[in-house]
mmCIF file of C-alpha atoms in Angstrom:
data_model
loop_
_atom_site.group_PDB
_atom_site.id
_atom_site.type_symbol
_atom_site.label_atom_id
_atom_site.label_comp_id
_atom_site.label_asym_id
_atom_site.label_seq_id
_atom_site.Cartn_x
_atom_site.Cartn_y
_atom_site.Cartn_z
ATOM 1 C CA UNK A 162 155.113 42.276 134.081
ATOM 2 C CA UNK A 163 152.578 44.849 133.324
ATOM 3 C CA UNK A 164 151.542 45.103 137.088
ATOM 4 C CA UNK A 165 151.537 48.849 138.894
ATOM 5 C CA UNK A 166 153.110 50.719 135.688
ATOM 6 C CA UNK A 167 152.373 54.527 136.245
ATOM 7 C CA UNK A 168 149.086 56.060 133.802
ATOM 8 C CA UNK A 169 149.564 59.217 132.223
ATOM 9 C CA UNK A 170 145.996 60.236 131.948
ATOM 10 C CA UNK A 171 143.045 58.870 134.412
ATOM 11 C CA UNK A 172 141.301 55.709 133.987
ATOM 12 C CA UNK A 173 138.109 53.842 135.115
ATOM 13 C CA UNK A 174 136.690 50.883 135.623
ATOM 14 C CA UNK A 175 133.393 49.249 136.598
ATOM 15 C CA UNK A 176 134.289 47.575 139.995
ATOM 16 C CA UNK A 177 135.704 44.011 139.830
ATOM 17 C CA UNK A 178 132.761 40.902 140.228
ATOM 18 C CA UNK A 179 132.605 40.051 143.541
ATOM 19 C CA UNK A 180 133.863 43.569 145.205
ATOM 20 C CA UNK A 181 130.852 45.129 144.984
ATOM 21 C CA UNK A 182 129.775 47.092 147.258
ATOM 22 C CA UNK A 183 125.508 46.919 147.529
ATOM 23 C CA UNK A 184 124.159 50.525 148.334
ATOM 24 C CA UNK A 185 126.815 51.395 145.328
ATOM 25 C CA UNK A 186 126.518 49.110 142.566
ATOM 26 C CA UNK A 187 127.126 52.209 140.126
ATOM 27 C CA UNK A 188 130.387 53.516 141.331
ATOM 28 C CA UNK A 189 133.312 52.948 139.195
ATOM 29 C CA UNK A 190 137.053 52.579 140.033
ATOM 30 C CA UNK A 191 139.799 54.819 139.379
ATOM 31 C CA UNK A 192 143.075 53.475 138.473
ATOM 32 C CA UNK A 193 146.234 54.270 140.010
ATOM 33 C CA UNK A 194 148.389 51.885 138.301
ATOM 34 C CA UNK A 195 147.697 50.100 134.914
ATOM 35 C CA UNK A 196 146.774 46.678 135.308
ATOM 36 C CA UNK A 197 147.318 43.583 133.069
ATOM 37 C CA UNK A 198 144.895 43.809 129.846
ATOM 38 C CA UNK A 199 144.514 47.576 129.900
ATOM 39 C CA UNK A 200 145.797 49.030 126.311
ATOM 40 C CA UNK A 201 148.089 51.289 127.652
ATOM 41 C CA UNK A 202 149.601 48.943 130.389
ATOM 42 C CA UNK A 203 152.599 47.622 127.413
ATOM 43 C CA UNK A 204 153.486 51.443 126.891
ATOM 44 C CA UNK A 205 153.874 52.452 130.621
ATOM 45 C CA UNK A 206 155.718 49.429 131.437
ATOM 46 C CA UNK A 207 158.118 50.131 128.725
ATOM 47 C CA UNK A 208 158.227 53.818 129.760
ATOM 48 C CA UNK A 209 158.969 52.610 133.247
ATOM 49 C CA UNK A 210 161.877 49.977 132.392
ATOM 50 C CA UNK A 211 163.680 52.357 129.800
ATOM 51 C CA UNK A 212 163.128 55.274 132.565
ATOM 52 C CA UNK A 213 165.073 52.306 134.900
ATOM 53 C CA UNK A 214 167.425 51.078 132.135
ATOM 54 C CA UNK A 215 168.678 54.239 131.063
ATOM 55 C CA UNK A 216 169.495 55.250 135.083
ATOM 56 C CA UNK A 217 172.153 52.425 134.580
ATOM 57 C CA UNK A 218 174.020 54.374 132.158
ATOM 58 C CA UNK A 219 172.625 52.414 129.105
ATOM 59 C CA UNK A 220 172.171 53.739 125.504
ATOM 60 C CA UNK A 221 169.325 53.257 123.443
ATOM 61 C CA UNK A 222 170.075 52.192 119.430
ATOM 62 C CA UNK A 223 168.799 54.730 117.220
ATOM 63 C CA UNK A 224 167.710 51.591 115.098
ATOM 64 C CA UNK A 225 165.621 50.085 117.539
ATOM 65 C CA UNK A 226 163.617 51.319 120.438
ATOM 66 C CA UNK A 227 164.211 47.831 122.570
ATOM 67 C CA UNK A 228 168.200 47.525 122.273
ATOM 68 C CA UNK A 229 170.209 49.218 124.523
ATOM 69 C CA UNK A 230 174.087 48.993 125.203
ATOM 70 C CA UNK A 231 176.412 49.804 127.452
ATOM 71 C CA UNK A 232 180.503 50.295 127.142
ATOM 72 C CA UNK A 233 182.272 48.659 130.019
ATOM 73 C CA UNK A 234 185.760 49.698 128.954
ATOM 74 C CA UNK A 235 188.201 50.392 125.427
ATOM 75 C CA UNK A 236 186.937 47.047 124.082
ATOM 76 C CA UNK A 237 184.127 45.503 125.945
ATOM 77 C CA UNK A 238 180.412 46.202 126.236
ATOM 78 C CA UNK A 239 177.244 45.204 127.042
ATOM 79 C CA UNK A 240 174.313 44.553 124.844
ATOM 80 C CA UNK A 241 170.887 44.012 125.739
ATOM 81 C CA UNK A 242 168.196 42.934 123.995
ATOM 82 C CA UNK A 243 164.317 43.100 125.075
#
């Protein structure tokens, strides 16, 4: 889930084993999406899925950051939780 989220600021890595190139051992990679296990990859993939969520016309709760509802008429609604 926290596969091609978009970075804010620019990241590198050393290349990954076994994709190393052998005249440049030295050369490091820059990111263009986050990947799994990088500390900011939780952030930007909850900046990208409220960025998504809130297209669909949901609300975020004041009270918490991961609920979000939606009113589908005068007495129904939808809640979701992540």
């Amino acid at each position: 889930t926290f596969l091609h989220g978009d970075l804010e600021e620019e990241i590198y890595m050393l290349q990954p084993e076994g994709f190393e190139e052998k005249e440049k051992k030295n050369l490091v990679c820059r990111l263009n999406k986050s990947l799994y296990g990088l500390k900011q990859a939780s952030r930007c993939w909850y900046k990208r899925f409220d960025s998504f969520i809130m297209s669909l016309r949901y609300n975020r709760l004041n009270a918490d950051p991961c609920a979000y509802f939606k009113r589908c008429g005068e007495s129904d609604y939808t809640i979701l939780l992540l």
